[in-house]
Structures are given as C-alpha cells and as structure tokens.
Amino acid sequence: MSLELNRLLSRHTVKHFTSEKLSQELVDNALNIARKTPTSLNSRPVRIFEITEHLKDDWLNHQLPVQTATHLFALTFSTETAEKNIRKGFSEKFDCFEDDEKIENLLNQCVRKEGADHYAELQLYLVAGYFSASIEMQGGSGCWIRGFDPETAKKELGIPEHESVGLLFAAGVELK
C-alpha cells in the first residue's frame, strides 16, 4: 500500500503540534486542491482564509489544537455564492439568461430545498475533506474545529455578511 494511503488510514484527531511550520509549498498545494474540489453543480460556495498569528487571540484560546498549531484556517460558505455560480454556469450551458425559469427550478430543487444554508454547508465538508487529506498526504497533520462562536469569528476575521464561518482547521506537524 502507498505511503499516502497509509497516512490517510492512520488519520486521527491531533491535539498538539510541534513548533515546526509546514512548508509554503505544502500549504499552497493544499489550498489549490481545496479550490479544485468538485462541488455539487460546480457551485464553489466555500472559501478558505489563513488566520495569521496576530489573530490567534481570546476568541480562540480555549481551543487546545489552536494553541500549538503553526497554521490556522477558517473555512466559510455562502448560499449566495453558490447560487451566483450556478446561475452563471447553467445560463451558459442552457444558453439562456441567469434568471431563466429552468435555472430557478434547478435552484429550488437542489439549493433551496433544505433551507437557506444547508446546501452550501454540505459543500463545505467536501472541501474540508479534500483540504485535510491533501495536508495529510503531504506529511502534515491537522484537525477540524467546530467549538467556536461563528459570529465572533466572522467579526474578527472581517468575513463578508453573506458568508458563514463553518469550520476552523488547525494544521502543522503533530507532536508525537
């Protein structure tokens, strides 16, 4: 079995990281892979922000992995972005206007069916999985973090109003 598959199969929650930073190439590769994650209807409703050192303050300090991680990322999602990208893609595909009835029906059946943000949030987990796996396969480690106040995160990070902060992701080299 390949080294990459072994790394993925031995995946576990990371509690502590060393002070060793991941290479910029590894981070760039992981971000690139996350951007190319296949999303439903090619909606691309997820963005990843790297949180710099000076932003690791009070609203995050209660999170054990954050305290030692050399890299921290916020993953956001937006139903508005999903709808915009779907409208654009399908108007080109169907050779029609972006407010065409075909596209409205598609959005009603797929995107709006489960509630305002449910569709976009599901895409968040696809992207997070690819992002996490790409870091692991390149020799890094990481863990998803959900125990934070999304509104505080949004304010602290300057996230636009139409986006929601869904996950934080701590990454680095695991302390064994």
PDB file of C-alpha atoms in Angstrom, residues 7 9-10 14 27 30 39-40 52-53 56 59 77 92 107 110 120 130 150 153-154 162 168-169:
ATOM      1  CA  ARG A   7      -1.187   8.143   6.193  1.00  0.00           C
ATOM      2  CA  LEU A   9      -5.785   5.211   7.050  1.00  0.00           C
ATOM      3  CA  SER A  10      -3.879   6.115  10.210  1.00  0.00           C
ATOM      4  CA  VAL A  14      -4.431  15.879  16.542  1.00  0.00           C
ATOM      5  CA  VAL A  27       0.105  24.942   2.244  1.00  0.00           C
ATOM      6  CA  ALA A  30      -3.477  22.069  -0.055  1.00  0.00           C
ATOM      7  CA  THR A  39     -18.739  20.638  -5.663  1.00  0.00           C
ATOM      8  CA  SER A  40     -22.357  19.906  -6.490  1.00  0.00           C
ATOM      9  CA  THR A  52      -2.267  34.861  10.856  1.00  0.00           C
ATOM     10  CA  GLU A  53      -0.515  34.736  14.214  1.00  0.00           C
ATOM     11  CA  LYS A  56      -4.946  33.836  17.424  1.00  0.00           C
ATOM     12  CA  TRP A  59     -11.913  34.019  20.908  1.00  0.00           C
ATOM     13  CA  PHE A  77     -19.584  29.003   2.927  1.00  0.00           C
ATOM     14  CA  GLU A  92     -24.017  29.347 -20.384  1.00  0.00           C
ATOM     15  CA  LEU A 107     -32.081  26.195  -7.674  1.00  0.00           C
ATOM     16  CA  CYS A 110     -31.316  21.476  -5.333  1.00  0.00           C
ATOM     17  CA  ALA A 120     -23.680  25.378   0.824  1.00  0.00           C
ATOM     18  CA  TYR A 130     -10.031  17.393   0.402  1.00  0.00           C
ATOM     19  CA  PRO A 150     -19.175  31.753  14.310  1.00  0.00           C
ATOM     20  CA  ALA A 153     -15.104  34.575  14.114  1.00  0.00           C
ATOM     21  CA  LYS A 154     -16.880  36.400  11.298  1.00  0.00           C
ATOM     22  CA  HIS A 162     -23.291  36.855   3.044  1.00  0.00           C
ATOM     23  CA  LEU A 168     -11.646  26.239  11.623  1.00  0.00           C
ATOM     24  CA  PHE A 169      -8.766  23.985  10.658  1.00  0.00           C
TER      25      PHE A 169
END
